[in-house]
mmCIF file of N, CA, C and O in Angstrom:
data_model
loop_
_atom_site.group_PDB
_atom_site.id
_atom_site.type_symbol
_atom_site.label_atom_id
_atom_site.label_comp_id
_atom_site.label_asym_id
_atom_site.label_seq_id
_atom_site.Cartn_x
_atom_site.Cartn_y
_atom_site.Cartn_z
ATOM 1 N N LYS A 1 98.216 7.900 104.822
ATOM 2 C CA LYS A 1 98.994 9.968 104.915
ATOM 3 C C LYS A 1 98.154 11.024 104.589
ATOM 4 O O LYS A 1 98.353 12.064 105.068
ATOM 5 N N THR A 2 97.804 10.739 103.284
ATOM 6 C CA THR A 2 97.701 11.941 102.570
ATOM 7 C C THR A 2 96.589 12.141 102.590
ATOM 8 O O THR A 2 95.997 13.544 102.812
ATOM 9 N N ALA A 3 95.389 11.263 102.685
ATOM 10 C CA ALA A 3 94.163 11.605 103.119
ATOM 11 C C ALA A 3 93.811 12.092 105.114
ATOM 12 O O ALA A 3 93.295 13.369 104.440
ATOM 13 N N GLN A 4 95.032 11.305 105.198
ATOM 14 C CA GLN A 4 94.716 11.799 106.544
ATOM 15 C C GLN A 4 95.508 13.896 106.562
ATOM 16 O O GLN A 4 93.972 14.492 107.576
ATOM 17 N N HIS A 5 96.456 13.533 106.492
ATOM 18 C CA HIS A 5 96.008 15.115 106.357
ATOM 19 C C HIS A 5 95.146 15.559 105.223
ATOM 20 O O HIS A 5 95.057 17.023 106.151
ATOM 21 N N LEU A 6 94.972 15.799 104.184
ATOM 22 C CA LEU A 6 93.722 16.467 103.956
ATOM 23 C C LEU A 6 91.576 16.394 104.971
ATOM 24 O O LEU A 6 92.266 17.408 105.071
ATOM 25 N N ILE A 7 91.974 15.371 105.491
ATOM 26 C CA ILE A 7 91.311 15.308 106.401
ATOM 27 C C ILE A 7 91.306 16.099 107.758
ATOM 28 O O ILE A 7 90.450 16.755 108.137
ATOM 29 N N LYS A 8 92.421 16.405 107.880
ATOM 30 C CA LYS A 8 92.674 16.840 109.200
ATOM 31 C C LYS A 8 92.100 18.331 108.772
ATOM 32 O O LYS A 8 92.175 19.138 109.343
ATOM 33 N N ASP A 9 92.991 18.660 107.443
ATOM 34 C CA ASP A 9 93.740 19.982 107.424
ATOM 35 C C ASP A 9 91.795 20.699 106.631
ATOM 36 O O ASP A 9 91.326 22.218 106.669
ATOM 37 N N TYR A 10 91.738 19.937 106.391
ATOM 38 C CA TYR A 10 88.860 19.985 105.180
ATOM 39 C C TYR A 10 88.499 20.173 105.852
ATOM 40 O O TYR A 10 86.976 20.270 105.174
ATOM 41 N N ILE A 11 88.206 19.039 106.475
ATOM 42 C CA ILE A 11 87.429 18.513 107.168
ATOM 43 C C ILE A 11 87.251 18.865 109.226
ATOM 44 O O ILE A 11 88.011 18.217 109.490
ATOM 45 N N ASP A 12 85.479 19.118 108.881
ATOM 46 C CA ASP A 12 86.220 19.596 110.893
ATOM 47 C C ASP A 12 85.808 18.577 111.335
ATOM 48 O O ASP A 12 85.602 16.890 111.299
ATOM 49 N N SER A 13 87.094 18.429 112.749
ATOM 50 C CA SER A 13 87.076 17.116 113.405
ATOM 51 C C SER A 13 85.358 16.576 113.719
ATOM 52 O O SER A 13 85.211 15.865 113.975
ATOM 53 N N ASN A 14 84.695 16.648 114.761
ATOM 54 C CA ASN A 14 83.274 16.631 114.790
ATOM 55 C C ASN A 14 82.381 16.386 113.645
ATOM 56 O O ASN A 14 81.021 15.870 113.971
ATOM 57 N N ALA A 15 83.013 16.019 112.575
ATOM 58 C CA ALA A 15 81.699 15.853 111.345
ATOM 59 C C ALA A 15 81.801 14.886 111.518
ATOM 60 O O ALA A 15 82.161 12.879 111.724
ATOM 61 N N VAL A 16 80.496 13.448 110.250
ATOM 62 C CA VAL A 16 80.605 12.612 110.392
ATOM 63 C C VAL A 16 81.145 11.990 108.974
ATOM 64 O O VAL A 16 80.987 12.769 108.307
ATOM 65 N N LEU A 17 82.306 11.461 109.073
ATOM 66 C CA LEU A 17 82.208 11.136 107.424
ATOM 67 C C LEU A 17 81.742 9.004 107.731
ATOM 68 O O LEU A 17 82.403 8.000 107.937
ATOM 69 N N GLN A 18 82.146 8.718 106.843
ATOM 70 C CA GLN A 18 81.614 8.136 105.838
ATOM 71 C C GLN A 18 82.281 7.938 104.430
ATOM 72 O O GLN A 18 81.692 8.270 103.765
ATOM 73 N N THR A 19 82.330 5.678 104.255
ATOM 74 C CA THR A 19 83.680 6.443 103.348
ATOM 75 C C THR A 19 83.036 4.789 103.360
ATOM 76 O O THR A 19 83.029 3.535 103.605
ATOM 77 N N ASP A 20 83.773 3.967 102.064
ATOM 78 C CA ASP A 20 83.576 2.568 101.636
ATOM 79 C C ASP A 20 84.958 2.175 102.604
ATOM 80 O O ASP A 20 85.450 3.007 103.573
ATOM 81 N N LYS A 21 84.941 0.576 102.238
ATOM 82 C CA LYS A 21 86.533 0.298 103.746
ATOM 83 C C LYS A 21 87.655 -0.115 102.334
ATOM 84 O O LYS A 21 87.847 -0.987 102.862
ATOM 85 N N SER A 22 88.216 1.126 101.580
ATOM 86 C CA SER A 22 89.280 1.366 101.214
ATOM 87 C C SER A 22 90.736 1.384 102.906
ATOM 88 O O SER A 22 90.522 1.523 103.087
ATOM 89 N N THR A 23 91.713 0.646 102.063
ATOM 90 C CA THR A 23 92.495 0.519 102.888
ATOM 91 C C THR A 23 93.156 2.335 103.199
ATOM 92 O O THR A 23 93.515 2.797 103.753
ATOM 93 N N THR A 24 92.936 3.181 102.416
ATOM 94 C CA THR A 24 93.080 4.425 102.141
ATOM 95 C C THR A 24 92.861 5.961 103.252
ATOM 96 O O THR A 24 93.082 6.234 104.025
ATOM 97 N N PHE A 25 91.383 4.759 104.370
ATOM 98 C CA PHE A 25 90.788 5.352 104.582
ATOM 99 C C PHE A 25 90.720 4.454 106.294
ATOM 100 O O PHE A 25 89.242 3.760 107.254
ATOM 101 N N SER A 26 91.567 3.229 106.535
ATOM 102 C CA SER A 26 91.457 2.432 107.664
ATOM 103 C C SER A 26 92.511 3.310 108.963
ATOM 104 O O SER A 26 92.090 2.545 109.651
ATOM 105 N N ASP A 27 93.263 4.186 109.470
ATOM 106 C CA ASP A 27 92.758 5.047 110.790
ATOM 107 C C ASP A 27 93.338 5.959 110.300
ATOM 108 O O ASP A 27 93.567 7.246 110.525
ATOM 109 N N LEU A 28 91.594 7.008 110.331
ATOM 110 C CA LEU A 28 91.506 8.124 110.819
ATOM 111 C C LEU A 28 90.843 8.309 112.457
ATOM 112 O O LEU A 28 90.055 9.480 112.065
ATOM 113 N N SER A 29 91.140 7.600 113.534
ATOM 114 C CA SER A 29 90.407 7.883 114.487
ATOM 115 C C SER A 29 90.731 8.929 115.007
ATOM 116 O O SER A 29 90.002 9.416 115.872
ATOM 117 N N ASN A 30 92.365 9.650 115.061
ATOM 118 C CA ASN A 30 92.753 10.469 114.668
ATOM 119 C C ASN A 30 92.346 11.584 114.570
ATOM 120 O O ASN A 30 92.770 13.291 114.748
ATOM 121 N N CYS A 31 91.180 11.580 113.340
ATOM 122 C CA CYS A 31 91.016 13.234 112.018
ATOM 123 C C CYS A 31 90.547 12.937 112.763
ATOM 124 O O CYS A 31 89.505 14.221 113.119
ATOM 125 N N ILE A 32 89.147 12.792 113.005
ATOM 126 C CA ILE A 32 87.386 13.063 113.272
ATOM 127 C C ILE A 32 87.288 11.550 113.986
ATOM 128 O O ILE A 32 88.078 10.860 114.827
ATOM 129 N N ASP A 33 85.562 12.142 114.252
ATOM 130 C CA ASP A 33 84.928 11.392 115.804
ATOM 131 C C ASP A 33 84.734 11.164 115.688
ATOM 132 O O ASP A 33 84.388 9.334 116.425
ATOM 133 N N VAL A 34 83.378 10.601 114.886
ATOM 134 C CA VAL A 34 83.063 8.805 113.661
ATOM 135 C C VAL A 34 82.793 8.807 112.833
ATOM 136 O O VAL A 34 83.192 10.087 111.774
ATOM 137 N N HIS A 35 83.904 7.610 112.170
ATOM 138 C CA HIS A 35 84.161 6.882 110.785
ATOM 139 C C HIS A 35 82.960 5.678 110.884
ATOM 140 O O HIS A 35 82.892 5.470 111.344
ATOM 141 N N VAL A 36 82.168 6.251 109.492
ATOM 142 C CA VAL A 36 81.693 4.945 109.703
ATOM 143 C C VAL A 36 82.605 3.926 108.132
ATOM 144 O O VAL A 36 82.282 4.763 106.500
ATOM 145 N N ARG A 37 82.152 3.348 107.641
ATOM 146 C CA ARG A 37 83.200 2.571 106.935
ATOM 147 C C ARG A 37 81.830 0.662 106.154
ATOM 148 O O ARG A 37 81.274 1.001 107.435
ATOM 149 N N GLU A 38 81.148 1.515 105.072
ATOM 150 C CA GLU A 38 80.826 0.278 104.684
ATOM 151 C C GLU A 38 81.533 -0.233 103.675
ATOM 152 O O GLU A 38 82.623 0.160 102.679
ATOM 153 N N ILE A 39 81.138 -1.802 103.104
ATOM 154 C CA ILE A 39 81.370 -2.475 101.529
ATOM 155 C C ILE A 39 81.093 -1.915 100.880
ATOM 156 O O ILE A 39 79.997 -2.020 101.198
ATOM 157 N N SER A 40 82.093 -1.883 99.822
ATOM 158 C CA SER A 40 80.704 -0.745 98.412
ATOM 159 C C SER A 40 79.431 -1.980 97.735
ATOM 160 O O SER A 40 79.048 -2.235 96.720
ATOM 161 N N GLY A 41 80.463 -3.200 97.928
ATOM 162 C CA GLY A 41 79.404 -4.672 97.542
ATOM 163 C C GLY A 41 78.349 -4.748 97.790
ATOM 164 O O GLY A 41 78.013 -5.924 97.708
ATOM 165 N N THR A 42 78.434 -4.392 99.020
ATOM 166 C CA THR A 42 77.845 -5.259 99.483
ATOM 167 C C THR A 42 76.097 -4.192 99.689
ATOM 168 O O THR A 42 76.086 -2.845 98.662
ATOM 169 N N LYS A 43 74.731 -4.246 99.617
ATOM 170 C CA LYS A 43 73.478 -4.012 98.780
ATOM 171 C C LYS A 43 73.556 -2.900 99.974
ATOM 172 O O LYS A 43 73.022 -1.684 99.449
ATOM 173 N N GLU A 44 73.386 -2.496 100.773
ATOM 174 C CA GLU A 44 73.835 -1.303 101.625
ATOM 175 C C GLU A 44 74.861 -0.170 101.675
ATOM 176 O O GLU A 44 74.024 0.811 100.766
ATOM 177 N N GLY A 45 75.922 -0.667 100.848
ATOM 178 C CA GLY A 45 77.526 0.265 100.610
ATOM 179 C C GLY A 45 76.196 0.344 98.861
ATOM 180 O O GLY A 45 77.103 1.075 98.994
ATOM 181 N N ASN A 46 75.575 -0.732 98.309
ATOM 182 C CA ASN A 46 75.796 0.370 97.169
ATOM 183 C C ASN A 46 74.791 1.040 97.374
ATOM 184 O O ASN A 46 74.709 2.813 96.162
ATOM 185 N N PHE A 47 73.425 1.596 97.513
ATOM 186 C CA PHE A 47 72.253 2.659 97.963
ATOM 187 C C PHE A 47 73.395 3.433 98.602
ATOM 188 O O PHE A 47 73.267 4.627 97.851
ATOM 189 N N ASN A 48 74.196 2.846 100.055
ATOM 190 C CA ASN A 48 74.828 4.800 100.123
ATOM 191 C C ASN A 48 75.871 5.637 99.811
ATOM 192 O O ASN A 48 75.651 6.564 99.230
ATOM 193 N N LEU A 49 76.505 4.629 98.833
ATOM 194 C CA LEU A 49 77.916 5.325 98.083
ATOM 195 C C LEU A 49 77.078 5.496 96.355
ATOM 196 O O LEU A 49 78.042 5.955 96.063
ATOM 197 N N LYS A 50 75.777 5.396 95.862
ATOM 198 C CA LYS A 50 75.425 5.071 94.593
ATOM 199 C C LYS A 50 75.546 6.309 93.985
ATOM 200 O O LYS A 50 76.360 6.511 92.480
ATOM 201 N N TRP A 51 75.627 7.376 94.406
ATOM 202 C CA TRP A 51 75.326 8.563 94.176
ATOM 203 C C TRP A 51 77.568 9.101 94.032
ATOM 204 O O TRP A 51 77.443 10.327 93.002
ATOM 205 N N VAL A 52 77.250 8.843 95.303
ATOM 206 C CA VAL A 52 79.401 9.514 95.304
ATOM 207 C C VAL A 52 79.607 9.117 94.284
ATOM 208 O O VAL A 52 81.023 9.499 92.852
ATOM 209 N N HIS A 53 79.477 7.879 93.747
ATOM 210 C CA HIS A 53 80.101 6.789 92.656
ATOM 211 C C HIS A 53 80.246 7.648 91.779
ATOM 212 O O HIS A 53 81.005 8.070 90.336
ATOM 213 N N ILE A 54 79.025 8.721 91.104
ATOM 214 C CA ILE A 54 77.980 8.859 89.812
ATOM 215 C C ILE A 54 78.495 10.296 89.461
ATOM 216 O O ILE A 54 79.261 10.583 88.861
ATOM 217 N N ALA A 55 79.419 10.939 91.386
ATOM 218 C CA ALA A 55 78.542 12.711 90.871
ATOM 219 C C ALA A 55 81.113 12.428 91.677
ATOM 220 O O ALA A 55 81.464 12.778 89.788
ATOM 221 N N ILE A 56 82.089 10.756 91.527
ATOM 222 C CA ILE A 56 82.901 11.473 91.156
ATOM 223 C C ILE A 56 83.550 10.754 89.434
ATOM 224 O O ILE A 56 83.836 11.372 88.450
ATOM 225 N N SER A 57 82.842 10.216 88.674
ATOM 226 C CA SER A 57 82.192 9.767 87.467
ATOM 227 C C SER A 57 81.998 10.403 86.694
ATOM 228 O O SER A 57 82.955 10.765 85.166
ATOM 229 N N ASN A 58 81.246 11.193 86.763
ATOM 230 C CA ASN A 58 80.937 12.768 86.314
ATOM 231 C C ASN A 58 81.563 13.656 86.360
ATOM 232 O O ASN A 58 82.963 14.673 84.926
ATOM 233 N N LEU A 59 82.491 13.876 87.473
ATOM 234 C CA LEU A 59 83.381 14.879 87.433
ATOM 235 C C LEU A 59 84.881 14.286 87.243
ATOM 236 O O LEU A 59 85.532 15.403 85.990
ATOM 237 N N LYS A 60 85.076 12.503 86.777
ATOM 238 C CA LYS A 60 86.060 12.785 86.096
ATOM 239 C C LYS A 60 86.390 12.819 83.947
ATOM 240 O O LYS A 60 86.822 12.957 83.673
ATOM 241 N N LYS A 61 85.140 13.102 83.810
ATOM 242 C CA LYS A 61 84.402 12.476 82.939
ATOM 243 C C LYS A 61 83.874 14.704 82.139
ATOM 244 O O LYS A 61 84.693 14.382 81.296
ATOM 245 N N HIS A 62 84.648 14.879 83.480
ATOM 246 C CA HIS A 62 84.114 16.651 82.872
ATOM 247 C C HIS A 62 85.332 17.062 82.965
ATOM 248 O O HIS A 62 85.366 18.143 82.242
ATOM 249 N N LEU A 63 86.328 16.444 83.512
ATOM 250 C CA LEU A 63 87.627 17.035 83.572
ATOM 251 C C LEU A 63 88.597 16.382 82.213
ATOM 252 O O LEU A 63 89.540 17.481 81.560
ATOM 253 N N GLN A 64 88.293 15.601 81.770
ATOM 254 C CA GLN A 64 88.816 14.723 80.616
ATOM 255 C C GLN A 64 88.743 15.263 79.610
ATOM 256 O O GLN A 64 88.746 15.575 77.689
ATOM 257 N N THR A 65 86.728 16.130 79.472
ATOM 258 C CA THR A 65 86.903 17.438 78.039
ATOM 259 C C THR A 65 88.355 18.832 78.595
ATOM 260 O O THR A 65 88.103 19.163 76.575
ATOM 261 N N TYR A 66 88.979 18.809 79.696
ATOM 262 C CA TYR A 66 90.345 20.403 79.190
ATOM 263 C C TYR A 66 91.123 19.018 78.972
ATOM 264 O O TYR A 66 91.712 17.955 79.842
ATOM 265 N N HIS A 67 92.003 20.137 77.803
ATOM 266 C CA HIS A 67 93.273 18.676 78.196
ATOM 267 C C HIS A 67 94.226 20.151 78.631
ATOM 268 O O HIS A 67 93.473 21.088 78.450
ATOM 269 N N MET A 68 95.395 19.207 79.446
ATOM 270 C CA MET A 68 96.626 20.079 80.180
ATOM 271 C C MET A 68 96.544 21.171 81.361
ATOM 272 O O MET A 68 96.741 21.972 80.811
ATOM 273 N N ILE A 69 94.715 20.145 82.133
ATOM 274 C CA ILE A 69 95.239 21.440 83.726
ATOM 275 C C ILE A 69 96.718 21.197 84.571
ATOM 276 O O ILE A 69 96.877 20.503 84.347
ATOM 277 N N SER A 70 96.853 22.255 84.834
ATOM 278 C CA SER A 70 97.179 22.968 85.445
ATOM 279 C C SER A 70 96.342 22.794 86.537
ATOM 280 O O SER A 70 95.737 22.974 86.642
ATOM 281 N N GLU A 71 98.415 23.303 87.631
ATOM 282 C CA GLU A 71 97.650 22.643 89.104
ATOM 283 C C GLU A 71 96.951 23.955 90.058
ATOM 284 O O GLU A 71 96.450 23.502 90.412
ATOM 285 N N ARG A 72 97.725 24.663 89.070
ATOM 286 C CA ARG A 72 97.521 25.610 89.768
ATOM 287 C C ARG A 72 95.777 26.601 89.005
ATOM 288 O O ARG A 72 94.569 26.913 90.009
ATOM 289 N N MET A 73 95.218 25.662 87.708
ATOM 290 C CA MET A 73 93.885 26.227 87.931
ATOM 291 C C MET A 73 93.121 25.383 88.469
ATOM 292 O O MET A 73 91.483 24.872 87.380
ATOM 293 N N MET A 74 93.707 23.834 89.356
ATOM 294 C CA MET A 74 91.921 23.050 88.964
ATOM 295 C C MET A 74 91.591 23.708 89.705
ATOM 296 O O MET A 74 89.934 23.051 89.875
ATOM 297 N N GLN A 75 91.701 23.780 91.299
ATOM 298 C CA GLN A 75 90.181 24.719 91.721
ATOM 299 C C GLN A 75 88.970 25.591 91.026
ATOM 300 O O GLN A 75 88.546 24.571 91.357
ATOM 301 N N ASN A 76 89.783 26.196 89.817
ATOM 302 C CA ASN A 76 88.241 26.727 89.421
ATOM 303 C C ASN A 76 88.126 25.651 88.668
ATOM 304 O O ASN A 76 86.793 26.032 87.998
ATOM 305 N N TYR A 77 88.454 24.171 87.548
ATOM 306 C CA TYR A 77 87.067 24.109 87.328
ATOM 307 C C TYR A 77 86.606 22.680 88.726
ATOM 308 O O TYR A 77 85.646 21.872 87.883
ATOM 309 N N LEU A 78 87.502 22.354 89.048
ATOM 310 C CA LEU A 78 86.430 21.688 90.336
ATOM 311 C C LEU A 78 84.694 23.027 90.816
ATOM 312 O O LEU A 78 84.343 22.030 91.173
ATOM 313 N N ASP A 79 85.712 23.717 90.931
ATOM 314 C CA ASP A 79 84.065 24.589 91.881
ATOM 315 C C ASP A 79 83.659 24.695 90.792
ATOM 316 O O ASP A 79 81.938 24.929 90.204
ATOM 317 N N GLU A 80 83.945 25.440 89.169
ATOM 318 C CA GLU A 80 82.773 24.882 87.674
ATOM 319 C C GLU A 80 81.963 22.863 88.408
ATOM 320 O O GLU A 80 80.153 23.985 87.612
ATOM 321 N N PHE A 81 82.887 21.747 88.185
ATOM 322 C CA PHE A 81 82.004 21.102 87.844
ATOM 323 C C PHE A 81 80.807 21.399 89.461
ATOM 324 O O PHE A 81 79.813 21.036 89.846
ATOM 325 N N CYS A 82 82.050 21.748 90.720
ATOM 326 C CA CYS A 82 80.104 22.196 91.476
ATOM 327 C C CYS A 82 79.833 23.182 92.189
ATOM 328 O O CYS A 82 78.209 22.913 91.805
ATOM 329 N N TYR A 83 79.651 23.768 91.104
ATOM 330 C CA TYR A 83 78.673 24.708 90.535
ATOM 331 C C TYR A 83 77.402 24.180 89.378
ATOM 332 O O TYR A 83 76.295 24.782 90.327
ATOM 333 N N LYS A 84 78.457 23.121 87.852
ATOM 334 C CA LYS A 84 76.539 22.673 87.648
ATOM 335 C C LYS A 84 76.408 21.121 88.160
ATOM 336 O O LYS A 84 74.400 21.437 88.055
ATOM 337 N N LEU A 85 76.659 21.655 89.330
ATOM 338 C CA LEU A 85 76.181 19.864 90.058
ATOM 339 C C LEU A 85 74.625 20.732 90.956
ATOM 340 O O LEU A 85 73.966 19.823 91.246
ATOM 341 N N ASN A 86 75.090 21.484 91.425
ATOM 342 C CA ASN A 86 74.405 22.002 92.337
ATOM 343 C C ASN A 86 73.267 22.361 91.780
ATOM 344 O O ASN A 86 72.437 22.588 92.466
ATOM 345 N N ARG A 87 73.381 23.786 90.221
ATOM 346 C CA ARG A 87 72.621 23.932 90.007
ATOM 347 C C ARG A 87 71.359 23.379 89.306
ATOM 348 O O ARG A 87 71.500 23.570 87.542
ATOM 349 N N ARG A 88 71.655 21.872 89.269
ATOM 350 C CA ARG A 88 70.864 20.548 87.622
ATOM 351 C C ARG A 88 69.870 20.511 87.877
ATOM 352 O O ARG A 88 69.474 20.654 86.551
ATOM 353 N N TYR A 89 69.140 20.781 88.383
ATOM 354 C CA TYR A 89 67.435 20.892 88.614
ATOM 355 C C TYR A 89 67.216 22.585 88.421
ATOM 356 O O TYR A 89 65.982 22.683 88.732
ATOM 357 N N PHE A 90 67.411 23.308 88.346
ATOM 358 C CA PHE A 90 67.519 25.032 88.222
ATOM 359 C C PHE A 90 66.691 24.616 86.526
ATOM 360 O O PHE A 90 65.520 25.128 86.552
ATOM 361 N N GLY A 91 67.312 24.282 85.524
ATOM 362 C CA GLY A 91 66.072 24.174 84.746
ATOM 363 C C GLY A 91 66.141 25.411 84.318
ATOM 364 O O GLY A 91 67.050 26.606 83.474
ATOM 365 N N GLN A 92 65.240 26.544 83.570
ATOM 366 C CA GLN A 92 64.272 27.290 83.281
ATOM 367 C C GLN A 92 64.621 28.862 83.779
ATOM 368 O O GLN A 92 65.149 29.878 83.624
ATOM 369 N N LYS A 93 65.189 28.827 84.764
ATOM 370 C CA LYS A 93 64.606 29.468 86.489
ATOM 371 C C LYS A 93 65.943 29.882 86.263
ATOM 372 O O LYS A 93 66.324 30.266 87.756
ATOM 373 N N LEU A 94 67.394 28.976 85.831
ATOM 374 C CA LEU A 94 68.517 29.531 85.953
ATOM 375 C C LEU A 94 69.271 30.717 86.058
ATOM 376 O O LEU A 94 69.357 31.490 86.565
ATOM 377 N N PHE A 95 69.069 31.944 85.091
ATOM 378 C CA PHE A 95 68.714 32.650 84.644
ATOM 379 C C PHE A 95 68.181 33.599 86.279
ATOM 380 O O PHE A 95 68.937 35.000 86.950
ATOM 381 N N ASP A 96 66.794 33.558 86.446
ATOM 382 C CA ASP A 96 66.294 34.259 86.915
ATOM 383 C C ASP A 96 66.257 34.236 88.714
ATOM 384 O O ASP A 96 67.150 34.968 89.308
ATOM 385 N N ARG A 97 67.458 32.571 89.147
ATOM 386 C CA ARG A 97 68.506 32.747 89.800
ATOM 387 C C ARG A 97 69.868 33.459 90.278
ATOM 388 O O ARG A 97 69.910 33.395 91.290
ATOM 389 N N LEU A 98 70.267 33.293 89.357
ATOM 390 C CA LEU A 98 71.754 33.980 88.893
ATOM 391 C C LEU A 98 71.066 35.550 89.607
ATOM 392 O O LEU A 98 71.602 35.959 90.169
ATOM 393 N N ILE A 99 70.051 36.266 88.648
ATOM 394 C CA ILE A 99 69.339 37.326 88.623
ATOM 395 C C ILE A 99 69.588 37.862 90.443
ATOM 396 O O ILE A 99 69.599 38.535 91.050
ATOM 397 N N ILE A 100 68.979 36.589 91.193
ATOM 398 C CA ILE A 100 68.632 37.367 92.688
ATOM 399 C C ILE A 100 69.110 36.783 93.220
ATOM 400 O O ILE A 100 69.966 37.483 94.126
ATOM 401 N N ALA A 101 70.809 36.164 93.175
ATOM 402 C CA ALA A 101 72.041 35.935 94.024
ATOM 403 C C ALA A 101 72.479 37.159 93.431
ATOM 404 O O ALA A 101 73.723 37.488 94.649
ATOM 405 N N SER A 102 72.722 37.839 92.349
ATOM 406 C CA SER A 102 73.676 38.459 92.211
ATOM 407 C C SER A 102 73.194 40.326 92.932
ATOM 408 O O SER A 102 73.883 40.795 92.985
ATOM 409 N N ILE A 103 72.234 40.411 92.635
ATOM 410 C CA ILE A 103 71.212 40.874 94.252
ATOM 411 C C ILE A 103 71.042 41.462 95.114
ATOM 412 O O ILE A 103 70.388 42.327 95.587
ATOM 413 N N TYR A 104 70.676 40.286 95.581
ATOM 414 C CA TYR A 104 70.700 40.232 97.188
ATOM 415 C C TYR A 104 70.896 40.706 97.812
ATOM 416 O O TYR A 104 70.678 41.685 98.483
ATOM 417 N N PRO A 105 72.192 40.504 97.793
ATOM 418 C CA PRO A 105 73.064 41.367 98.910
ATOM 419 C C PRO A 105 73.438 43.257 98.706
ATOM 420 O O PRO A 105 73.366 43.505 99.998
ATOM 421 N N TYR A 106 73.351 43.675 98.056
ATOM 422 C CA TYR A 106 72.570 44.244 97.546
ATOM 423 C C TYR A 106 71.552 45.299 97.782
ATOM 424 O O TYR A 106 71.377 46.493 98.703
ATOM 425 N N TRP A 107 70.390 43.823 98.038
ATOM 426 C CA TRP A 107 69.353 45.225 98.147
ATOM 427 C C TRP A 107 69.200 44.610 99.759
ATOM 428 O O TRP A 107 68.753 45.265 100.012
ATOM 429 N N TYR A 108 70.015 43.979 100.391
ATOM 430 C CA TYR A 108 69.540 43.676 101.717
ATOM 431 C C TYR A 108 71.124 45.000 102.505
ATOM 432 O O TYR A 108 70.418 45.764 103.601
ATOM 433 N N ASP A 109 71.267 45.881 102.030
ATOM 434 C CA ASP A 109 72.940 46.494 102.413
ATOM 435 C C ASP A 109 71.499 47.782 102.009
ATOM 436 O O ASP A 109 71.853 48.081 103.146
ATOM 437 N N CYS A 110 71.137 47.822 101.218
ATOM 438 C CA CYS A 110 70.517 49.316 101.217
ATOM 439 C C CYS A 110 69.112 49.517 102.352
ATOM 440 O O CYS A 110 68.259 50.261 102.189
ATOM 441 N N GLY A 111 68.065 48.001 102.900
ATOM 442 C CA GLY A 111 67.336 48.096 104.045
ATOM 443 C C GLY A 111 65.646 47.501 103.101
ATOM 444 O O GLY A 111 64.803 48.180 102.891
#
């Protein structure tokens, strides 16, 4: 019921949701239009869900570096992880991208 509540609140009802065959996601027909369920142990499931499992594992490792995380600050830690995950291939260009991202709204507003 918690998963259904979260999916109703945070995922668009027109989205396609791909999950494993966990009992947590057994009845989501009233939350979303298309729900694709795969067994994780099959060849297709291992291929499609591999990077999801790697990302979750990395998130758990990332959160273990901090002690006594409060619920109030949890979103900040998750945002930091997403920021790092989305920019992991920038390498040496990270600083340049940060400068462009910071001046772009100003540049756009000024014409």
